[in-house]
CSV table of C-alpha atoms and ligand atoms in Angstrom, one decimal:
chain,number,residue,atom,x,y,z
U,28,UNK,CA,3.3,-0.3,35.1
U,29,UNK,CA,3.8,-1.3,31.2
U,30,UNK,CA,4.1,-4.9,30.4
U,31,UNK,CA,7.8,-5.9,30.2
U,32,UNK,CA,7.2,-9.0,27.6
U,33,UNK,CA,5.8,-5.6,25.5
U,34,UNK,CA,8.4,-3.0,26.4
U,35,UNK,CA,11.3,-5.7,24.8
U,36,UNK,CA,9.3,-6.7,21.4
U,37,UNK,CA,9.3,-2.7,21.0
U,38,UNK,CA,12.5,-1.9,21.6
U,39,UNK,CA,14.1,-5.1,19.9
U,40,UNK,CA,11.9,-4.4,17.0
U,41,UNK,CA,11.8,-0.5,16.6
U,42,UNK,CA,15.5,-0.8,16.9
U,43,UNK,CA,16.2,-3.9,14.4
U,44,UNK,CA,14.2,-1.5,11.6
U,45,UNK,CA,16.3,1.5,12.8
U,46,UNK,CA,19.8,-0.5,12.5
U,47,UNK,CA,18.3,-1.8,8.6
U,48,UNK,CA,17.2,1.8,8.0
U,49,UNK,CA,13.9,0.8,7.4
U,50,UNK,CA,12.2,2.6,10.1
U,51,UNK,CA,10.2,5.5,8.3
U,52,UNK,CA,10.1,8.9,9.8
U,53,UNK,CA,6.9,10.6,9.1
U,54,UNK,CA,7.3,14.2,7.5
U,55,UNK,CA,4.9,16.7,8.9
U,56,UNK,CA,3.3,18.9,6.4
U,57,UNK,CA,3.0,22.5,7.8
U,58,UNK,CA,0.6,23.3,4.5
U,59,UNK,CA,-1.9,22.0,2.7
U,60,UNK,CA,-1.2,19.4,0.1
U,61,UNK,CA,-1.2,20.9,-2.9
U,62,UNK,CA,1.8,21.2,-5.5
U,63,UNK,CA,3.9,23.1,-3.8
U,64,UNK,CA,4.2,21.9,0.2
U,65,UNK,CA,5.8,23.2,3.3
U,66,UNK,CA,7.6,20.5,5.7
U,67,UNK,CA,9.9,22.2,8.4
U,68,UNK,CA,9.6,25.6,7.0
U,69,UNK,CA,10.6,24.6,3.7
U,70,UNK,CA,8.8,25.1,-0.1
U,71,UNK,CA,8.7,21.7,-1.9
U,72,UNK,CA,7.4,20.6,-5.1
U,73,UNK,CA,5.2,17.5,-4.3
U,74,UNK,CA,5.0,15.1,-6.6
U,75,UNK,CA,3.7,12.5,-3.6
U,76,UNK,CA,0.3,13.0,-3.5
U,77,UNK,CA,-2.5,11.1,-4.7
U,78,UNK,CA,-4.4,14.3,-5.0
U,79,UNK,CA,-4.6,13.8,-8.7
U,80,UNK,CA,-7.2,15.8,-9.6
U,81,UNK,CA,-6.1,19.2,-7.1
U,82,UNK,CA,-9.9,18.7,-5.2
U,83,UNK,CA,-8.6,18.6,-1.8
U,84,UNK,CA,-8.0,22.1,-1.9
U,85,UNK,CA,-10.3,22.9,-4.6
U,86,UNK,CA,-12.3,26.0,-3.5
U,87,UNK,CA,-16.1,25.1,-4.2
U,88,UNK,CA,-15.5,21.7,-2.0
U,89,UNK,CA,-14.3,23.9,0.7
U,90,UNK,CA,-17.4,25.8,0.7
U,91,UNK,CA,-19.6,22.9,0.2
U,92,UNK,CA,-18.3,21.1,3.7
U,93,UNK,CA,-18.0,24.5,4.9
U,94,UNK,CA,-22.0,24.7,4.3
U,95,UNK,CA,-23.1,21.2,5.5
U,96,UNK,CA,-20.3,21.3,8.5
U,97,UNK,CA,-22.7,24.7,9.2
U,98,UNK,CA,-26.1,23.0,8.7
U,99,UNK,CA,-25.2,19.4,10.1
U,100,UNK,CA,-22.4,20.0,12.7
U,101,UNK,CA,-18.7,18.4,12.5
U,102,UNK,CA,-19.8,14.5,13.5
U,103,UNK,CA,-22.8,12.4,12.0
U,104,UNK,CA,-23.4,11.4,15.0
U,105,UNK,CA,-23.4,8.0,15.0
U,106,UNK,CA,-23.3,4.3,12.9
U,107,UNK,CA,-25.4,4.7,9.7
U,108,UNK,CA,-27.7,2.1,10.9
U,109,UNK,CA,-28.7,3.9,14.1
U,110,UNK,CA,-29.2,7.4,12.7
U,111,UNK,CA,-25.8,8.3,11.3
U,112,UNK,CA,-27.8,8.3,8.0
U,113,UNK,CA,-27.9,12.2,6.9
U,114,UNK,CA,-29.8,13.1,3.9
U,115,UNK,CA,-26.3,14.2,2.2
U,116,UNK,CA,-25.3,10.6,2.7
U,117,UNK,CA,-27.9,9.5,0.7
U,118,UNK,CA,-27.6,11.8,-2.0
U,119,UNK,CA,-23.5,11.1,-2.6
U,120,UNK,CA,-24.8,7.5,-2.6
U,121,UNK,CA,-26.9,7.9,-5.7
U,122,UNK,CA,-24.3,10.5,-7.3
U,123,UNK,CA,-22.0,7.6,-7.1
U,124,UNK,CA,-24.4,5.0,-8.7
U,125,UNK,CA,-24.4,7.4,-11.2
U,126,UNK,CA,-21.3,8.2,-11.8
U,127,UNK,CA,-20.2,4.5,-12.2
U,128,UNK,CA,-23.2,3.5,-14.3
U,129,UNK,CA,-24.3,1.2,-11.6
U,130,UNK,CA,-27.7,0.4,-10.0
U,131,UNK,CA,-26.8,1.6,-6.5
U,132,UNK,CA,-23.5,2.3,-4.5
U,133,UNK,CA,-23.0,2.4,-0.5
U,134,UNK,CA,-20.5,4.5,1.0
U,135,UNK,CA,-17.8,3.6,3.8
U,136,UNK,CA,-15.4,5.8,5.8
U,137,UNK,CA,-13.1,5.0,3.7
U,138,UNK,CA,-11.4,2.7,0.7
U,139,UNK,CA,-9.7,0.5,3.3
U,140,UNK,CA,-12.7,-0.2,5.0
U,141,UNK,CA,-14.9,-1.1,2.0
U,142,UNK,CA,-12.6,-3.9,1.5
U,143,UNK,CA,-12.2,-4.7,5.4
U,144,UNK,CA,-16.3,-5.3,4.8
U,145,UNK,CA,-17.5,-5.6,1.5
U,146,UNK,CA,-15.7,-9.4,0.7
U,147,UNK,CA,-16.8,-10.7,4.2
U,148,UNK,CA,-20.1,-9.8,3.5
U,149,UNK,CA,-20.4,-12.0,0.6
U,150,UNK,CA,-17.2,-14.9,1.4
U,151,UNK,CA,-16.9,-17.4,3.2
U,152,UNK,CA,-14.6,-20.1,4.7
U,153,UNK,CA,-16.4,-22.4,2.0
U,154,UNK,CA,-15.2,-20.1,-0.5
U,155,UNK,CA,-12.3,-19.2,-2.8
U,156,UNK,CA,-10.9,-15.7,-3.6
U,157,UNK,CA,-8.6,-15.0,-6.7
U,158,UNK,CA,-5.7,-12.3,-5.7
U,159,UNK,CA,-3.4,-10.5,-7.8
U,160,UNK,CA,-0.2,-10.7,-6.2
U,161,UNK,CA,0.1,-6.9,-6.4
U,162,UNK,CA,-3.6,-6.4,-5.0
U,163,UNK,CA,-3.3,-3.3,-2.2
U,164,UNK,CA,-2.8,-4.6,1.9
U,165,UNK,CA,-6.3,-3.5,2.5
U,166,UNK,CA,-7.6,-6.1,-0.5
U,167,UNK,CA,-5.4,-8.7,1.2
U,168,UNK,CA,-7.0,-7.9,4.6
U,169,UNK,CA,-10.2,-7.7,3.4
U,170,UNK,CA,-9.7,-11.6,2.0
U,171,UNK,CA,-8.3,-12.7,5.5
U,172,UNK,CA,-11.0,-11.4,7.1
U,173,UNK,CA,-13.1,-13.6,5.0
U,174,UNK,CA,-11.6,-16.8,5.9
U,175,UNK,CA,-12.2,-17.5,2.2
U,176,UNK,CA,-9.1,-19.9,0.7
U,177,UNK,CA,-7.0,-17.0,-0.8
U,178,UNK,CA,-5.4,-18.7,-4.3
U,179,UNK,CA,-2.9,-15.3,-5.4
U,180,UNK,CA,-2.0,-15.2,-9.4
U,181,UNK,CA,1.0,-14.0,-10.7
U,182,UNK,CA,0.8,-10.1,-11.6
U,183,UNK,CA,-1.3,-9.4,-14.5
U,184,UNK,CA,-0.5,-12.8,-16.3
U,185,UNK,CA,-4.0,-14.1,-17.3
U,186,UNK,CA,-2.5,-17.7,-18.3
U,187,UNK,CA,-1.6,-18.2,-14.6
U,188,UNK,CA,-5.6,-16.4,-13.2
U,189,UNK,CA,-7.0,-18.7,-16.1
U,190,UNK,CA,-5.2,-21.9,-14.7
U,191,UNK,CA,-6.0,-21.2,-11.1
U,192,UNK,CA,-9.8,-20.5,-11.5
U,193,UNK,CA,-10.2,-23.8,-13.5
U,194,UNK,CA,-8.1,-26.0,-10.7
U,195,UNK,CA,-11.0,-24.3,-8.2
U,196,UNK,CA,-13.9,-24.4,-10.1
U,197,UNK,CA,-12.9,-28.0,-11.2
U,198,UNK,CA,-12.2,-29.6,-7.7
U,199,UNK,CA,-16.2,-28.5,-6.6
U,200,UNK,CA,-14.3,-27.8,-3.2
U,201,UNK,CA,-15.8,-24.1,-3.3
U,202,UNK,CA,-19.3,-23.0,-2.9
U,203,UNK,CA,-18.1,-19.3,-4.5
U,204,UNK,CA,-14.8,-18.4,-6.1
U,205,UNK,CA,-14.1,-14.5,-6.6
U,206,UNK,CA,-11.8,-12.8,-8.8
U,207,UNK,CA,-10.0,-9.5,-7.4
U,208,UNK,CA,-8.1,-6.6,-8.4
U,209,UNK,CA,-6.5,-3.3,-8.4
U,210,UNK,CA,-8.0,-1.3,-11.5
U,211,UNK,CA,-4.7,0.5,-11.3
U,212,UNK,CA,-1.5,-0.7,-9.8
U,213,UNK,CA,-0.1,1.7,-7.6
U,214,UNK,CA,3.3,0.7,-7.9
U,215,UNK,CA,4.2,0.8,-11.6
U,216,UNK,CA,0.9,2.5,-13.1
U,217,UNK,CA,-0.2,-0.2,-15.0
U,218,UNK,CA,-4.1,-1.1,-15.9
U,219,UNK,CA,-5.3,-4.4,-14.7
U,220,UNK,CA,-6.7,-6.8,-17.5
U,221,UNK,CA,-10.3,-6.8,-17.6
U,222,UNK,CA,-11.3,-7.5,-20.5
U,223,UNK,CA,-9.6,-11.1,-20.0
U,224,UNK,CA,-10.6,-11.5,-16.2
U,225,UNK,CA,-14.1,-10.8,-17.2
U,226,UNK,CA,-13.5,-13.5,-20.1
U,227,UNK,CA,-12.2,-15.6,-17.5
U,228,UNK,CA,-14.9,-14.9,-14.7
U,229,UNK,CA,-17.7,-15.6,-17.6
U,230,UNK,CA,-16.0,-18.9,-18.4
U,231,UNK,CA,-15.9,-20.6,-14.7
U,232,UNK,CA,-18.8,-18.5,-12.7
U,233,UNK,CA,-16.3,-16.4,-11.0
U,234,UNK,CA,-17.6,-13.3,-9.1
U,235,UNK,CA,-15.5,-10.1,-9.8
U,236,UNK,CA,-14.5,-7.3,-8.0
U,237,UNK,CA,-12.2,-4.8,-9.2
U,238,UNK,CA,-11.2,-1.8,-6.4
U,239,UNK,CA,-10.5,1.2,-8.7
U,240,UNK,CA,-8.7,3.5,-6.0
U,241,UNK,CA,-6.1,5.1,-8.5
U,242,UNK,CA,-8.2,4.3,-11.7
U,243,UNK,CA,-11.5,6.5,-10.5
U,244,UNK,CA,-10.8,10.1,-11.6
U,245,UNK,CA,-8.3,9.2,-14.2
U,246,UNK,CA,-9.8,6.3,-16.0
U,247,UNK,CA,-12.8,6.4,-18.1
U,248,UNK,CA,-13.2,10.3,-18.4
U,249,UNK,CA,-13.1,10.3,-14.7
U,250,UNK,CA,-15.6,6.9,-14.3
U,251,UNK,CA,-12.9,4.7,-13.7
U,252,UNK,CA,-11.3,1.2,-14.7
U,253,UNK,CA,-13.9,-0.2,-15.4
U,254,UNK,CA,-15.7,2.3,-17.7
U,255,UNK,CA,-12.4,3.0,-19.6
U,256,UNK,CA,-13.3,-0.8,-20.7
U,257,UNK,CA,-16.8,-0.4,-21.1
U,258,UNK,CA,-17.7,-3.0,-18.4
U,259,UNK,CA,-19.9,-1.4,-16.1
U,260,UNK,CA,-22.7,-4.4,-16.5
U,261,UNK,CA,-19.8,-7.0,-16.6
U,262,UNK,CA,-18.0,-6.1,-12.9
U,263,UNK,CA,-19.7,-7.0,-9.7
U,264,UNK,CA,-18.3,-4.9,-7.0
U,265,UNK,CA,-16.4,-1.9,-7.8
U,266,UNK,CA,-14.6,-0.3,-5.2
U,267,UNK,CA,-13.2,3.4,-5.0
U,268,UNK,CA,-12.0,6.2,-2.5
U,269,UNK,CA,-13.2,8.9,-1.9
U,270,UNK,CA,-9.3,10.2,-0.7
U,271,UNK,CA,-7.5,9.6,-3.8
U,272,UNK,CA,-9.0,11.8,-7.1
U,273,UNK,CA,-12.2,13.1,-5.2
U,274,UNK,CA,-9.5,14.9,-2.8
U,275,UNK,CA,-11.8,14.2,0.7
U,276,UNK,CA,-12.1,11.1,2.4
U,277,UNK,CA,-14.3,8.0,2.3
U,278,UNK,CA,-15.0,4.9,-0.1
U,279,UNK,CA,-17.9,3.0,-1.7
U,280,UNK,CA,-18.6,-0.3,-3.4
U,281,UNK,CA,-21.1,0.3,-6.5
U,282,UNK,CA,-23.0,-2.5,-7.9
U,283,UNK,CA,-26.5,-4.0,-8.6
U,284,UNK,CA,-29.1,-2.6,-5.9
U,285,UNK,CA,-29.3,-6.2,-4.4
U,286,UNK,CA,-25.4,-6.1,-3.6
U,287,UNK,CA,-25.8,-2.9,-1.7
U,288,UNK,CA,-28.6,-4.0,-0.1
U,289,UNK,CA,-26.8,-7.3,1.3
U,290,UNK,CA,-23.9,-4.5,2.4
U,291,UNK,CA,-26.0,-2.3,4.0
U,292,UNK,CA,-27.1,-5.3,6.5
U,293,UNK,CA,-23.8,-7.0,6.8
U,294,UNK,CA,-20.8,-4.9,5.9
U,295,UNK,CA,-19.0,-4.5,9.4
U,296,UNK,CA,-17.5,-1.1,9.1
U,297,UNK,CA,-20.7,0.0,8.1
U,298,UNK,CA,-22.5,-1.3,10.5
U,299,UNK,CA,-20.2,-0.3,13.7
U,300,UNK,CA,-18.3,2.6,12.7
U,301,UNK,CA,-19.4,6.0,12.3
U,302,UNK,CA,-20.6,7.5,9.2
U,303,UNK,CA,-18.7,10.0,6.8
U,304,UNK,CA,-18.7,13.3,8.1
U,305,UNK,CA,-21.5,15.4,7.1
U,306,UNK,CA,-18.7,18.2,5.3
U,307,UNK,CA,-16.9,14.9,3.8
U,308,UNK,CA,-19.7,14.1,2.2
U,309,UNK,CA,-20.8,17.6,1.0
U,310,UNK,CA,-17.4,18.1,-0.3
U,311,UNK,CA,-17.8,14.5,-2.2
U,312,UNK,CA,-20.8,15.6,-3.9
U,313,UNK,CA,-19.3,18.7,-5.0
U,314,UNK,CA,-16.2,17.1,-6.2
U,315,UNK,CA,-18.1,14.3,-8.1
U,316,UNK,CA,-20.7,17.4,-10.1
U,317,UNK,CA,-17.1,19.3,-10.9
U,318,UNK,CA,-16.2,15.4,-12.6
U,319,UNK,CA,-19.3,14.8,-14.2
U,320,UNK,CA,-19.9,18.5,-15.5
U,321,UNK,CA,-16.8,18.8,-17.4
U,322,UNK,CA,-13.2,17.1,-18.0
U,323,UNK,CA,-10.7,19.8,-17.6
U,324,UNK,CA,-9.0,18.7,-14.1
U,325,UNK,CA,-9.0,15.0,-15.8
U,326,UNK,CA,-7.1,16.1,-19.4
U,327,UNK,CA,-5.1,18.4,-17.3
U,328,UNK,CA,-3.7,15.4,-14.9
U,329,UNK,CA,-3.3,13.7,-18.0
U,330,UNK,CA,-1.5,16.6,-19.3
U,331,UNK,CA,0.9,16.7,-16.9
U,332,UNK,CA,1.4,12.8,-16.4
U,333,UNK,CA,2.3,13.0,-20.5
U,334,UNK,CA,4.4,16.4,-20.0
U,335,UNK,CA,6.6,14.6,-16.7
U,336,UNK,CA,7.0,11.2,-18.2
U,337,UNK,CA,7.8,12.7,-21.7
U,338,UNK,CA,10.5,14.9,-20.0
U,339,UNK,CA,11.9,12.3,-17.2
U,340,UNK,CA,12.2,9.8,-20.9
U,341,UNK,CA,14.7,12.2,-22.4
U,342,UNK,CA,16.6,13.1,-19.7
U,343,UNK,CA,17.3,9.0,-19.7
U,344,UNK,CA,15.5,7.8,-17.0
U,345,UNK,CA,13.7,4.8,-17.0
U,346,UNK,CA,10.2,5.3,-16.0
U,347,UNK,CA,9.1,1.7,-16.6
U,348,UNK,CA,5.4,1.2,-18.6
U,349,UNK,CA,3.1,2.8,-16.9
U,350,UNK,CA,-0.2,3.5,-18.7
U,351,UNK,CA,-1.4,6.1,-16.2
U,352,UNK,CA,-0.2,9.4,-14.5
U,353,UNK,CA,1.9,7.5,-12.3
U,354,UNK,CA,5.2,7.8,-13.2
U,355,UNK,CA,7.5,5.4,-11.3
U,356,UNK,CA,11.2,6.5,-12.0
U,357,UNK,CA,13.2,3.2,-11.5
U,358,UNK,CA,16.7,3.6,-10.4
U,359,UNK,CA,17.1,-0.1,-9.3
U,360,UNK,CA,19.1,-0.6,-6.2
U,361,UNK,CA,17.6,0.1,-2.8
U,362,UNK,CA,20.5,2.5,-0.7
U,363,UNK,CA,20.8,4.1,-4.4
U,364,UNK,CA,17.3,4.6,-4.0
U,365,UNK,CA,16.7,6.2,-1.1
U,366,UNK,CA,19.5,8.7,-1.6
U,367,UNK,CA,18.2,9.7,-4.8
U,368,UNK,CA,15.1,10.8,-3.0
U,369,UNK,CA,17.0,12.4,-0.3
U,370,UNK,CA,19.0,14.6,-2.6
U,371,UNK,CA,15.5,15.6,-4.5
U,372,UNK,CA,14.1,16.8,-1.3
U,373,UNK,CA,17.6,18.7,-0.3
U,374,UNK,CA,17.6,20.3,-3.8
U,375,UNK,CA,13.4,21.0,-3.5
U,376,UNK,CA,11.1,17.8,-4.8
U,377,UNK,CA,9.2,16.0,-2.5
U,378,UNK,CA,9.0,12.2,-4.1
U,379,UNK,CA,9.0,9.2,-2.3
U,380,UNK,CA,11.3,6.2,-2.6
U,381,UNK,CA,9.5,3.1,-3.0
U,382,UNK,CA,11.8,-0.3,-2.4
U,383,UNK,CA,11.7,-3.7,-1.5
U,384,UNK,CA,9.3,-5.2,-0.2
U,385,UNK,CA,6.9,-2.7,-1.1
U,386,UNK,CA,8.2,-3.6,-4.8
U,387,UNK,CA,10.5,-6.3,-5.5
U,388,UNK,CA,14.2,-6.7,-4.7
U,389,UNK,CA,16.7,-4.4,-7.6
U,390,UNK,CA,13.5,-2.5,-8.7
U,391,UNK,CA,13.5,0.2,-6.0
U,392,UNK,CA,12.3,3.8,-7.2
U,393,UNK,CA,11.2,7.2,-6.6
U,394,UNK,CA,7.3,7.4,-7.4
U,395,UNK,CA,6.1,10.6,-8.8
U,396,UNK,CA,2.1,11.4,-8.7
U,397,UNK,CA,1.9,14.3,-10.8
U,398,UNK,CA,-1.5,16.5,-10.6
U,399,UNK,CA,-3.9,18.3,-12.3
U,400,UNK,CA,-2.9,21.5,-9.7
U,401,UNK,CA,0.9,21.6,-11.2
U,402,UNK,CA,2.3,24.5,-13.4
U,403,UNK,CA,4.6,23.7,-16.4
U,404,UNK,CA,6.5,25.5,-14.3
U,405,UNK,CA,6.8,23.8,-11.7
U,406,UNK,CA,7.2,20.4,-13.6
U,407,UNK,CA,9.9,22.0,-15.4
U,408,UNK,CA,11.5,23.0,-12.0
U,409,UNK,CA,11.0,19.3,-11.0
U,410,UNK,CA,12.6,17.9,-14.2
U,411,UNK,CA,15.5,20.3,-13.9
U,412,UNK,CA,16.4,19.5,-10.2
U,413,UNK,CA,16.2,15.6,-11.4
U,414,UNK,CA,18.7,16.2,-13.9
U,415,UNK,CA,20.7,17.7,-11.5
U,416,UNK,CA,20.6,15.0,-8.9
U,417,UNK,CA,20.2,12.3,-12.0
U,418,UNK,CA,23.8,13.5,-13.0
U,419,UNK,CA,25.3,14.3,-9.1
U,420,UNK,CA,24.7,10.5,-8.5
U,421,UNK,CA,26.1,9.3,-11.2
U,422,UNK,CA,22.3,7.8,-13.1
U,423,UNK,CA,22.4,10.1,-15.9
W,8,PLP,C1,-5.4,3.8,-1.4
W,8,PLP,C2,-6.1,2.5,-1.6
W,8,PLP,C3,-7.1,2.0,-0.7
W,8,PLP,C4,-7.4,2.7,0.6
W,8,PLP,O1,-8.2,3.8,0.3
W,8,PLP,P1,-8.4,4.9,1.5
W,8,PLP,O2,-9.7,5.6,1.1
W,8,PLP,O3,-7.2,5.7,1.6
W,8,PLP,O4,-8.6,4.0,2.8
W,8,PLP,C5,-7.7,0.8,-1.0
W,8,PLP,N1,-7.4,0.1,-2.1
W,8,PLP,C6,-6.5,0.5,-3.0
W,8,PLP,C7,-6.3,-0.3,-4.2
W,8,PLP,C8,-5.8,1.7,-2.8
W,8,PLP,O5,-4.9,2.1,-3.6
């Protein structure tokens, strides 16, 4: 018998979101996620995704997991540390270093948990940690988990981070203080300020970590945040996915070899969850050569990004300032909101609406995450079909 104190939270709960309309019904895909997807037998352009690059269906990663899945089996096994450690684990580990200019780089089983264990490892209740206010749930978990004091800044505004850092370096009630941030805001697209933080974390001994989910790929030729800035010897931990650009599944920190050491003996999800999957990380490798051997799939997501923004612009919609191929398209009030999305997917675009809280109150909009995989084509199919609805809803 199910526990009654359990069976009323759920149903009082699961039907207070239902009456608000906030209870989100998960579409099925019945395709693969590429530009054009299939969700209850019908075609939709997807501009959802944050398959930027087109690698999770590229065909050379397919064959590579296809090869290692052959060779190693589906599963790894077991935890890295008892001997979850494949060879190919090992060898996208120093690809990685590589690829972000760093000494060394450890991989997780994914982005989420490299923040679940990577500011644990190193913070402590005697500590103080730095937050954006926009940082990503798994950065704000990943500082709860900590037990660190968490101090948040205000988005982006360096007089505010500069301030804070100086009240906790100054009141010598912290053994460490660390700075943290998205490279790239998911919300709005814009670039976190490194330049300054790294200013700032120079000035008061802060330790910085910047988690680069939607900057690696797309920033810095494909390096990242981080190299865009030319900071590679100035940033402490930098976290990426492995789910996002690469088009697979898994994370890593990179950072100076004594970092990954310390992470490989302390990181929690490291150290009791199962490794990447031997194809995951075959297909990683792959996807991480294609990146480093040439820039095509990067200047064509950039390409697109432009092409999409430039034509959402003159239509007259506000796509707010991002500085990256995420084009937020900002229509403002929330119920306005999600029927503008509604009517893109009834007329053939697949773009989510994004409102409070996940953004703040009057700034609700329909995120667009255009790849390198899309046709002029189809982005001029997109744009027409937002003109369409733009104008049926009275935006435009
Ligand atoms: C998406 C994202 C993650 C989670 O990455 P996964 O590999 O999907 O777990 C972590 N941090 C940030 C900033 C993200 O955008």
């Amino acid at each position: 018998m199910s526990s009654k104190v359990l069976d009323k939270f759920l149903k009082e709960n699961l039907n207070d979101l239902k009456e608000k309309g906030l209870y989100n019904v998960i579409d099925p895909l019945e395709s693969a996620n590429g530009p054009i997807i299939k969700i209850g037998g019908k075609e939709l352009i997807n501009l959802s995704s944050n398959n930027y690059l087109g690698l999770a269906t590229n065909e050379e990663l397919i064959k590579a997991c296809n090869e290692a899945t052959t060779k190693y089996g589906v599963g790894a096994g077991a935890v890295r540390t008892i001997n979850g450690t494949l060879d190919i684990h090992i060898k996208l580990e120093e690809k990685l270093a590589s690829f972000k200019h760093t000494e060394s780089a450890i991989v997780f089983q994914s982005g989420f948990n490299c923040n679940a264990g990577a500011i644990q490892a190193v913070m402590d209740k005697n500590d103080a940690i730095l937050s954006d206010e926009l940082n990503h749930a798994s950065i704000i978990d990943g500082c709860r988990l900590s037990r660190a004091k968490i101090i948040r800044y205000n988005h982006s505004d360096m007089n505010d981070l500069r301030q804070k850092a100086k009240e906790a370096k100054e009141s010598g009630l912290y053994n460490k203080i660390m700075i943290i941030t998205d490279g790239v805001f998911s919300m709005d697209g814009d670039i976190a300020k490194l330049p300054e933080i790294v200013k700032i974390a120079e000035e008061f001994d802060l330790i910085t970590y910047v988690d680069d989910a939607h900057g690696s790929g797309v920033l810095g030729k494909g390096s990242g945040t981080v190299k865009h800035f030319g900071l590679s010897d100035k940033v402490d931990f930098q976290i990426g996915t492995l789910s996002k650009a690469i088009g697979v599944v898994g994370g890593y920190v990179a950072g100076k070899k004594d970092l990954i050491d310390w992470l490989k003996v302390r990181a929690r999800p490291f150290l009791f969850s199962t490794s990447l999957t031997p194809g995951s990380a075959a297909a990683c490798i792959k996807a991480i050569d294609i990146l480093t051997e040439s820039t095509a799939l990067h200047d064509k997501l950039w390409e697109n990004g432009n092409y999409l923004k430039k034509g959402l612009r003159e239509l007259g919609f506000n796509i707010g300032n991002s500085e990256t191929p995420i084009t937020p398209c900002i229509i403002g009030d929330e119920s306005k909101t999600q029927e503008f999305s509604k009517r893109l997917y009834e007329e053939g675009v697949y773009a989510k609406s994004i409102v409070f809280p996940t953004v703040p109150k009057g700034t609700g909009r329909v995120r667009n995450m255009p790849t390198a995989a899309h046709t002029k084509e189809i982005l001029d199919k997109a744009l027409s079909i937002y003109e369409k609805v733009g104008k049926d809803l009275g935006i435009l």
